[in-house]
PDB file of C-alpha atoms in Angstrom:
ATOM      1  CA  MET R   1      28.176 -40.777 -49.696  1.00 51.00           C
ATOM      2  CA  LYS R   2      26.037 -41.792 -46.737  1.00 50.00           C
ATOM      3  CA  LYS R   3      27.973 -42.880 -43.644  1.00 55.00           C
ATOM      4  CA  ASN R   4      27.053 -46.060 -41.828  1.00 61.00           C
ATOM      5  CA  ILE R   5      25.658 -45.198 -38.384  1.00 62.00           C
ATOM      6  CA  SER R   6      25.260 -47.823 -35.707  1.00 62.00           C
ATOM      7  CA  PRO R   7      21.736 -48.350 -34.274  1.00 61.00           C
ATOM      8  CA  ARG R   8      22.944 -47.204 -30.844  1.00 57.00           C
ATOM      9  CA  ALA R   9      24.418 -43.980 -32.238  1.00 59.00           C
ATOM     10  CA  GLU R  10      21.229 -43.325 -34.168  1.00 62.00           C
ATOM     11  CA  ALA R  11      19.140 -43.893 -31.048  1.00 59.00           C
ATOM     12  CA  ASN R  12      21.363 -41.498 -29.076  1.00 53.00           C
ATOM     13  CA  ARG R  13      21.050 -38.892 -31.815  1.00 59.00           C
ATOM     14  CA  ARG R  14      17.265 -39.164 -31.746  1.00 62.00           C
ATOM     15  CA  GLU R  15      17.202 -38.861 -27.971  1.00 53.00           C
ATOM     16  CA  ILE R  16      19.285 -35.684 -28.168  1.00 52.00           C
ATOM     17  CA  LEU R  17      17.010 -34.215 -30.818  1.00 54.00           C
ATOM     18  CA  ARG R  18      13.926 -35.095 -28.790  1.00 55.00           C
ATOM     19  CA  GLY R  19      15.484 -33.452 -25.742  1.00 48.00           C
ATOM     20  CA  ILE R  20      16.243 -30.277 -27.685  1.00 53.00           C
ATOM     21  CA  ALA R  21      12.720 -30.210 -29.096  1.00 53.00           C
ATOM     22  CA  ALA R  22      11.184 -30.737 -25.679  1.00 49.00           C
ATOM     23  CA  GLY R  23      13.324 -27.961 -24.211  1.00 48.00           C
ATOM     24  CA  CYS R  24      12.339 -25.549 -26.954  1.00 53.00           C
ATOM     25  CA  GLY R  25       8.703 -26.513 -26.533  1.00 52.00           C
ATOM     26  CA  MET R  26       8.824 -25.902 -22.786  1.00 48.00           C
ATOM     27  CA  THR R  27      10.465 -22.526 -23.327  1.00 47.00           C
ATOM     28  CA  GLY R  28       7.822 -21.559 -25.855  1.00 52.00           C
ATOM     29  CA  ILE R  29       4.959 -22.665 -23.627  1.00 48.00           C
ATOM     30  CA  SER R  30       6.454 -20.779 -20.699  1.00 46.00           C
ATOM     31  CA  LEU R  31       6.835 -17.589 -22.695  1.00 45.00           C
ATOM     32  CA  LEU R  32       3.252 -17.862 -23.891  1.00 46.00           C
ATOM     33  CA  GLY R  33       2.131 -17.944 -20.290  1.00 48.00           C
ATOM     34  CA  PHE R  34       0.744 -21.483 -20.177  1.00 49.00           C
ATOM     35  CA  LEU R  35       3.074 -22.346 -17.295  1.00 50.00           C
ATOM     36  CA  GLY R  36       2.420 -20.334 -14.187  1.00 49.00           C
ATOM     37  CA  LEU R  37       4.837 -18.646 -11.864  1.00 52.00           C
ATOM     38  CA  PRO R  38       5.520 -20.440  -8.568  1.00 51.00           C
ATOM     39  CA  SER R  39       4.405 -17.340  -6.666  1.00 49.00           C
ATOM     40  CA  GLN R  40       0.913 -17.818  -8.132  1.00 54.00           C
ATOM     41  CA  ALA R  41       0.565 -21.311  -6.679  1.00 61.00           C
ATOM     42  CA  ALA R  42      -0.454 -22.243  -3.149  1.00 72.00           C
ATOM     43  CA  PRO R  43       2.379 -21.635  -0.645  1.00 83.00           C
ATOM     44  CA  ARG R  44       4.711 -24.598  -0.242  1.00 89.00           C
ATOM     45  CA  LEU R  45       6.419 -25.836   2.887  1.00 94.00           C
ATOM     46  CA  ARG R  46      10.082 -25.229   2.119  1.00 93.00           C
ATOM     47  CA  PRO R  47      13.013 -27.099   3.700  1.00 93.00           C
ATOM     48  CA  PRO R  48      14.405 -25.834   7.025  1.00 90.00           C
ATOM     49  CA  GLY R  49      16.135 -22.468   6.849  1.00 88.00           C
ATOM     50  CA  ALA R  50      14.530 -21.310   3.601  1.00 91.00           C
ATOM     51  CA  ILE R  51      14.890 -17.566   3.193  1.00 90.00           C
ATOM     52  CA  ASP R  52      12.079 -15.246   2.050  1.00 88.00           C
ATOM     53  CA  GLU R  53      10.105 -17.002  -0.717  1.00 88.00           C
ATOM     54  CA  HIS R  54      10.981 -14.607  -3.523  1.00 88.00           C
ATOM     55  CA  ALA R  55      14.642 -14.587  -2.552  1.00 91.00           C
ATOM     56  CA  PHE R  56      14.547 -18.368  -2.129  1.00 92.00           C
ATOM     57  CA  LEU R  57      13.251 -18.889  -5.664  1.00 90.00           C
ATOM     58  CA  SER R  58      16.041 -16.664  -6.958  1.00 91.00           C
ATOM     59  CA  ALA R  59      18.799 -18.245  -4.874  1.00 94.00           C
ATOM     60  CA  CYS R  60      17.848 -21.898  -5.329  1.00 94.00           C
ATOM     61  CA  ILE R  61      19.694 -23.434  -8.278  1.00 93.00           C
ATOM     62  CA  LYS R  62      17.649 -26.671  -8.125  1.00 93.00           C
ATOM     63  CA  CYS R  63      20.763 -28.745  -7.590  1.00 93.00           C
ATOM     64  CA  GLY R  64      18.985 -31.305  -5.408  1.00 93.00           C
ATOM     65  CA  GLN R  65      21.689 -31.416  -2.742  1.00 94.00           C
ATOM     66  CA  CYS R  66      19.079 -30.923   0.001  1.00 94.00           C
ATOM     67  CA  VAL R  67      17.130 -33.867  -1.399  1.00 94.00           C
ATOM     68  CA  GLN R  68      20.192 -36.104  -1.384  1.00 92.00           C
ATOM     69  CA  THR R  69      21.123 -35.386   2.233  1.00 91.00           C
ATOM     70  CA  CYS R  70      17.667 -35.645   3.849  1.00 92.00           C
ATOM     71  CA  PRO R  71      17.748 -38.752   6.091  1.00 89.00           C
ATOM     72  CA  VAL R  72      14.033 -39.467   5.649  1.00 92.00           C
ATOM     73  CA  GLN R  73      13.631 -38.250   2.051  1.00 92.00           C
ATOM     74  CA  ALA R  74      11.162 -35.587   3.130  1.00 95.00           C
ATOM     75  CA  ILE R  75      12.348 -33.096   0.517  1.00 95.00           C
ATOM     76  CA  VAL R  76      11.046 -33.524  -3.017  1.00 94.00           C
ATOM     77  CA  LEU R  77      11.290 -31.423  -6.163  1.00 93.00           C
ATOM     78  CA  GLU R  78       8.448 -29.658  -7.934  1.00 88.00           C
ATOM     79  CA  ASP R  79       7.281 -31.306 -11.157  1.00 81.00           C
ATOM     80  CA  ILE R  80       6.296 -29.730 -14.466  1.00 68.00           C
ATOM     81  CA  THR R  81       2.959 -28.488 -13.101  1.00 64.00           C
ATOM     82  CA  ALA R  82       4.881 -25.891 -11.079  1.00 57.00           C
ATOM     83  CA  GLY R  83       5.768 -24.005 -14.255  1.00 59.00           C
ATOM     84  CA  PHE R  84       8.893 -21.922 -13.776  1.00 62.00           C
ATOM     85  CA  GLY R  85       9.133 -23.442 -10.297  1.00 69.00           C
ATOM     86  CA  ILE R  86       9.940 -26.884 -11.655  1.00 82.00           C
ATOM     87  CA  GLY R  87      12.780 -28.468  -9.707  1.00 88.00           C
ATOM     88  CA  VAL R  88      12.342 -26.289  -6.601  1.00 92.00           C
ATOM     89  CA  PRO R  89      12.458 -28.288  -3.334  1.00 95.00           C
ATOM     90  CA  TYR R  90       9.513 -28.526  -0.954  1.00 95.00           C
ATOM     91  CA  ILE R  91       8.089 -30.796   1.747  1.00 95.00           C
ATOM     92  CA  SER R  92       4.691 -32.483   1.797  1.00 95.00           C
ATOM     93  CA  ALA R  93       4.359 -33.066   5.536  1.00 96.00           C
ATOM     94  CA  ARG R  94       1.420 -35.475   5.401  1.00 97.00           C
ATOM     95  CA  ALA R  95       3.418 -37.824   3.190  1.00 97.00           C
ATOM     96  CA  GLN R  96       6.760 -37.355   4.959  1.00 97.00           C
ATOM     97  CA  ALA R  97       7.536 -34.845   7.686  1.00 96.00           C
ATOM     98  CA  CYS R  98      10.914 -33.206   8.163  1.00 93.00           C
ATOM     99  CA  ASP R  99      13.109 -35.193  10.553  1.00 85.00           C
ATOM    100  CA  PHE R 100      14.032 -32.243  12.726  1.00 72.00           C
ATOM    101  CA  SER R 101      16.129 -34.536  14.910  1.00 68.00           C
ATOM    102  CA  CYS R 102      18.742 -34.845  12.160  1.00 73.00           C
ATOM    103  CA  ASP R 103      22.099 -33.398  13.148  1.00 64.00           C
ATOM    104  CA  ALA R 104      22.504 -29.698  12.262  1.00 60.00           C
ATOM    105  CA  THR R 105      19.762 -29.882   9.614  1.00 79.00           C
ATOM    106  CA  GLN R 106      21.884 -31.499   6.929  1.00 87.00           C
ATOM    107  CA  CYS R 107      19.943 -29.915   4.065  1.00 91.00           C
ATOM    108  CA  VAL R 108      21.021 -26.455   5.262  1.00 91.00           C
ATOM    109  CA  LEU R 109      24.667 -27.512   5.378  1.00 91.00           C
ATOM    110  CA  ALA R 110      24.402 -28.995   1.889  1.00 93.00           C
ATOM    111  CA  CYS R 111      22.866 -25.921   0.245  1.00 94.00           C
ATOM    112  CA  PRO R 112      25.600 -24.217  -1.855  1.00 94.00           C
ATOM    113  CA  THR R 113      23.858 -20.883  -2.415  1.00 94.00           C
ATOM    114  CA  GLY R 114      22.429 -19.767   0.917  1.00 92.00           C
ATOM    115  CA  ALA R 115      18.832 -20.434  -0.142  1.00 93.00           C
ATOM    116  CA  LEU R 116      18.733 -22.469   3.078  1.00 92.00           C
ATOM    117  CA  THR R 117      20.492 -20.902   6.038  1.00 88.00           C
ATOM    118  CA  HIS R 118      20.811 -21.173   9.812  1.00 79.00           C
ATOM    119  CA  GLU R 119      20.723 -17.365   9.972  1.00 71.00           C
ATOM    120  CA  ILE R 120      17.040 -17.010   9.059  1.00 55.00           C
ATOM    121  CA  ASP R 121      16.226 -15.637  12.515  1.00 52.00           C
ATOM    122  CA  LYS R 122      18.813 -15.518  15.280  1.00 51.00           C
ATOM    123  CA  LYS R 123      16.098 -15.013  17.897  1.00 49.00           C
ATOM    124  CA  GLU R 124      14.520 -18.425  17.410  1.00 50.00           C
ATOM    125  CA  GLN R 125      14.979 -21.812  15.824  1.00 57.00           C
ATOM    126  CA  VAL R 126      14.892 -22.255  12.081  1.00 69.00           C
ATOM    127  CA  ARG R 127      11.174 -22.191  11.339  1.00 78.00           C
ATOM    128  CA  MET R 128       9.488 -23.746   8.338  1.00 88.00           C
ATOM    129  CA  GLY R 129       5.897 -23.009   9.267  1.00 92.00           C
ATOM    130  CA  LEU R 130       3.345 -23.208  12.038  1.00 94.00           C
ATOM    131  CA  ALA R 131       0.968 -26.066  12.865  1.00 96.00           C
ATOM    132  CA  GLU R 132      -2.740 -25.301  12.945  1.00 96.00           C
ATOM    133  CA  LEU R 133      -5.767 -27.367  14.001  1.00 97.00           C
ATOM    134  CA  THR R 134      -7.702 -27.144  10.743  1.00 96.00           C
ATOM    135  CA  ARG R 135     -10.345 -29.818  11.397  1.00 96.00           C
ATOM    136  CA  PRO R 136     -11.156 -29.542  15.105  1.00 96.00           C
ATOM    137  CA  ASP R 137     -14.415 -31.514  14.919  1.00 96.00           C
ATOM    138  CA  ALA R 138     -12.540 -34.585  13.644  1.00 97.00           C
ATOM    139  CA  CYS R 139      -9.817 -34.470  16.318  1.00 98.00           C
ATOM    140  CA  LEU R 140      -9.943 -37.617  18.488  1.00 98.00           C
ATOM    141  CA  ALA R 141      -8.731 -35.810  21.618  1.00 98.00           C
ATOM    142  CA  ARG R 142     -11.546 -33.286  21.267  1.00 97.00           C
ATOM    143  CA  GLN R 143     -13.933 -36.241  21.166  1.00 97.00           C
ATOM    144  CA  ALA R 144     -12.272 -37.826  24.234  1.00 97.00           C
ATOM    145  CA  LYS R 145     -11.282 -40.802  22.085  1.00 97.00           C
ATOM    146  CA  GLY R 146      -8.109 -42.849  22.203  1.00 97.00           C
ATOM    147  CA  TRP R 147      -6.072 -44.648  19.563  1.00 98.00           C
ATOM    148  CA  LYS R 148      -4.824 -48.208  19.283  1.00 97.00           C
ATOM    149  CA  GLY R 149      -2.403 -49.585  16.700  1.00 97.00           C
ATOM    150  CA  PRO R 150      -0.052 -47.865  14.231  1.00 97.00           C
ATOM    151  CA  ALA R 151      -0.758 -44.208  13.573  1.00 97.00           C
ATOM    152  CA  ARG R 152      -1.159 -44.662   9.812  1.00 97.00           C
ATOM    153  CA  GLU R 153      -2.466 -47.256   7.376  1.00 96.00           C
ATOM    154  CA  ALA R 154      -0.346 -50.293   6.502  1.00 96.00           C
ATOM    155  CA  SER R 155       0.590 -48.917   3.069  1.00 96.00           C
ATOM    156  CA  PHE R 156       2.007 -45.686   4.481  1.00 97.00           C
ATOM    157  CA  THR R 157       5.731 -45.332   3.808  1.00 96.00           C
ATOM    158  CA  GLY R 158       6.577 -42.281   5.939  1.00 96.00           C
ATOM    159  CA  ARG R 159       9.436 -42.719   8.421  1.00 95.00           C
ATOM    160  CA  MET R 160      10.665 -41.359  11.729  1.00 92.00           C
ATOM    161  CA  ARG R 161      13.528 -41.944  14.151  1.00 89.00           C
ATOM    162  CA  TRP R 162      12.636 -43.083  17.667  1.00 87.00           C
ATOM    163  CA  THR R 163      15.164 -43.317  20.484  1.00 79.00           C
ATOM    164  CA  ASP R 164      13.502 -46.452  21.867  1.00 81.00           C
ATOM    165  CA  ILE R 165      13.704 -48.193  18.473  1.00 82.00           C
ATOM    166  CA  ASN R 166      16.767 -46.853  16.657  1.00 80.00           C
ATOM    167  CA  ARG R 167      17.981 -43.303  17.207  1.00 78.00           C
ATOM    168  CA  TRP R 168      20.105 -43.322  14.060  1.00 82.00           C
ATOM    169  CA  LYS R 169      17.992 -45.264  11.592  1.00 87.00           C
ATOM    170  CA  PRO R 170      14.577 -44.000  10.438  1.00 90.00           C
ATOM    171  CA  VAL R 171      11.883 -46.677  10.522  1.00 92.00           C
ATOM    172  CA  ARG R 172       8.420 -46.714   9.020  1.00 95.00           C
ATOM    173  CA  VAL R 173       5.706 -45.079  11.090  1.00 96.00           C
ATOM    174  CA  THR R 174       3.685 -48.276  10.714  1.00 96.00           C
ATOM    175  CA  GLN R 175       6.306 -50.207  12.712  1.00 94.00           C
ATOM    176  CA  LYS R 176       5.278 -48.525  15.955  1.00 95.00           C
ATOM    177  CA  SER R 177       1.972 -49.255  17.678  1.00 95.00           C
ATOM    178  CA  TYR R 178       0.144 -47.306  20.366  1.00 97.00           C
ATOM    179  CA  ASP R 179      -2.490 -48.020  22.962  1.00 97.00           C
ATOM    180  CA  LEU R 180      -3.695 -44.614  24.092  1.00 97.00           C
ATOM    181  CA  PRO R 181      -6.804 -44.014  26.213  1.00 98.00           C
ATOM    182  CA  LEU R 182      -6.759 -40.456  24.868  1.00 98.00           C
ATOM    183  CA  CYS R 183      -5.104 -39.679  21.548  1.00 98.00           C
ATOM    184  CA  ASP R 184      -2.126 -37.384  22.031  1.00 97.00           C
ATOM    185  CA  LEU R 185       0.021 -38.430  19.078  1.00 98.00           C
ATOM    186  CA  CYS R 186       0.623 -34.877  17.861  1.00 97.00           C
ATOM    187  CA  VAL R 187       1.975 -33.938  21.293  1.00 97.00           C
ATOM    188  CA  ARG R 188       3.735 -37.222  22.017  1.00 96.00           C
ATOM    189  CA  GLU R 189       5.765 -37.260  18.804  1.00 95.00           C
ATOM    190  CA  CYS R 190       6.510 -33.543  18.455  1.00 94.00           C
ATOM    191  CA  PRO R 191      10.313 -33.146  18.438  1.00 90.00           C
ATOM    192  CA  ILE R 192      10.195 -29.631  19.935  1.00 90.00           C
ATOM    193  CA  LYS R 193       9.468 -29.605  23.662  1.00 89.00           C
ATOM    194  CA  GLY R 194       6.468 -27.427  24.514  1.00 92.00           C
ATOM    195  CA  ALA R 195       5.589 -26.654  20.898  1.00 95.00           C
ATOM    196  CA  ILE R 196       2.189 -28.327  21.212  1.00 97.00           C
ATOM    197  CA  ALA R 197       0.092 -29.381  24.194  1.00 97.00           C
ATOM    198  CA  LEU R 198      -3.338 -30.788  24.984  1.00 97.00           C
ATOM    199  CA  VAL R 199      -5.477 -28.405  27.007  1.00 97.00           C
ATOM    200  CA  PRO R 200      -8.979 -28.899  28.487  1.00 97.00           C
ATOM    201  CA  VAL R 201     -11.945 -28.039  26.293  1.00 96.00           C
ATOM    202  CA  SER R 202     -14.031 -26.938  29.294  1.00 95.00           C
ATOM    203  CA  ASP R 203     -13.765 -26.132  32.999  1.00 95.00           C
ATOM    204  CA  ASP R 204     -15.570 -29.334  33.940  1.00 96.00           C
ATOM    205  CA  PRO R 205     -13.026 -31.609  35.756  1.00 93.00           C
ATOM    206  CA  ASN R 206     -14.951 -34.672  34.531  1.00 95.00           C
ATOM    207  CA  ASP R 207     -14.704 -33.631  30.905  1.00 96.00           C
ATOM    208  CA  ARG R 208     -12.029 -35.812  29.271  1.00 96.00           C
ATOM    209  CA  ARG R 209     -11.991 -33.831  26.063  1.00 97.00           C
ATOM    210  CA  ARG R 210      -8.790 -32.058  25.176  1.00 97.00           C
ATOM    211  CA  THR R 211      -7.730 -29.879  22.296  1.00 97.00           C
ATOM    212  CA  PRO R 212      -4.273 -29.397  20.755  1.00 97.00           C
ATOM    213  CA  LYS R 213      -2.808 -25.946  21.402  1.00 97.00           C
ATOM    214  CA  VAL R 214       0.164 -24.868  19.301  1.00 96.00           C
ATOM    215  CA  ASP R 215       2.819 -22.607  20.786  1.00 94.00           C
ATOM    216  CA  GLN R 216       4.891 -20.112  18.816  1.00 90.00           C
ATOM    217  CA  SER R 217       7.935 -22.327  19.425  1.00 90.00           C
ATOM    218  CA  CYS R 218       6.552 -24.685  16.758  1.00 93.00           C
ATOM    219  CA  VAL R 219       9.045 -24.939  13.879  1.00 90.00           C
ATOM    220  CA  GLY R 220       6.620 -26.414  11.355  1.00 93.00           C
ATOM    221  CA  CYS R 221       8.437 -29.720  10.823  1.00 93.00           C
ATOM    222  CA  GLY R 222       5.139 -31.456  10.050  1.00 95.00           C
ATOM    223  CA  VAL R 223       5.504 -34.446  12.383  1.00 96.00           C
ATOM    224  CA  CYS R 224       2.115 -33.703  13.971  1.00 97.00           C
ATOM    225  CA  GLU R 225       0.475 -33.644  10.537  1.00 98.00           C
ATOM    226  CA  MET R 226       2.136 -36.869   9.429  1.00 98.00           C
ATOM    227  CA  ILE R 227       1.404 -38.756  12.663  1.00 98.00           C
ATOM    228  CA  CYS R 228      -2.262 -37.696  12.968  1.00 98.00           C
ATOM    229  CA  PRO R 229      -4.260 -40.954  12.668  1.00 97.00           C
ATOM    230  CA  VAL R 230      -7.380 -39.272  11.287  1.00 97.00           C
ATOM    231  CA  GLU R 231      -7.760 -39.210   7.527  1.00 94.00           C
ATOM    232  CA  GLN R 232      -7.515 -36.417   6.439  1.00 93.00           C
ATOM    233  CA  ALA R 233      -5.255 -34.952   9.104  1.00 97.00           C
ATOM    234  CA  CYS R 234      -6.870 -32.702  11.722  1.00 97.00           C
ATOM    235  CA  ILE R 235      -3.730 -30.661  12.145  1.00 97.00           C
ATOM    236  CA  GLU R 236      -1.719 -29.163   9.292  1.00 97.00           C
ATOM    237  CA  VAL R 237       1.412 -27.090   8.957  1.00 96.00           C
ATOM    238  CA  LYS R 238       0.969 -23.757   7.245  1.00 94.00           C
ATOM    239  CA  PRO R 239       4.118 -22.491   5.489  1.00 91.00           C
ATOM    240  CA  ARG R 240       5.957 -19.581   7.100  1.00 78.00           C
ATOM    241  CA  VAL R 241       4.764 -16.254   5.720  1.00 65.00           C
ATOM    242  CA  ASP R 242       7.195 -13.355   5.885  1.00 57.00           C
ATOM    243  CA  ASP R 243       5.852 -10.151   7.384  1.00 41.00           C
ATOM    244  CA  ARG R 244       6.084  -8.209   4.165  1.00 35.00           C
ATOM    245  CA  HIS R 245       3.894 -10.823   2.426  1.00 40.00           C
ATOM    246  CA  ARG R 246       1.157 -10.942   5.070  1.00 40.00           C
ATOM    247  CA  PRO R 247      -2.237  -9.498   4.188  1.00 39.00           C
ATOM    248  CA  HIS R 248      -2.841  -6.073   5.672  1.00 35.00           C
ATOM    249  CA  GLY R 249      -4.298  -6.158   9.164  1.00 39.00           C
ATOM    250  CA  THR R 250      -2.831  -9.566  10.147  1.00 39.00           C
ATOM    251  CA  HIS R 251      -0.041 -10.293  12.613  1.00 39.00           C
TER     252      HIS R 251
END
């Protein structure tokens, strides 16, 4: 005798079956090699304190605690295109830089497995990457040009915390305007003192052109990349590469 099943129960049953089917399908596709390994993809900028990439991928349980605690929602999770790396946290600095001014890097404190740690290198600050001037010809400072208005377009949703606006509450980058005779936004907004500076392009004292110079004290938070007013950004953060993963002959 057929039992009467409520429409809601039937819908729930179908959802469960669809979920099981989808899971089996994903497993099958992965085993067949259609989904790549995260190590095969372009290097990602990991949250502060991420250990060696291979160890990080093993230690991270994709719990999302780092995402929940980030005050500016800089940390996001990989989608299905990452293959076996789906759910692994990373930062897209151009869209939203790490708020390195947050107290004690909350994502590190929230990580339950040690995938993020303050002990990554006791000799220096927790480093995520290193900024690099990737499009020097487009840099406004190198052209002796200034900048007026917000750093990014009106639709940009990225946020930062400024002491002169609200030290504790992140506000949209578009809420702050500038009037700079020479663009120095990457230097001006860098949270690490001395990590980046503008230096003369030539020995001519009348030459107003300057170029960003990145120091090794850079932690790779991505603020310079996010705040760069040129589209696409002139300066980008390259993810930290551990010595044992560097190509031979590089330092």
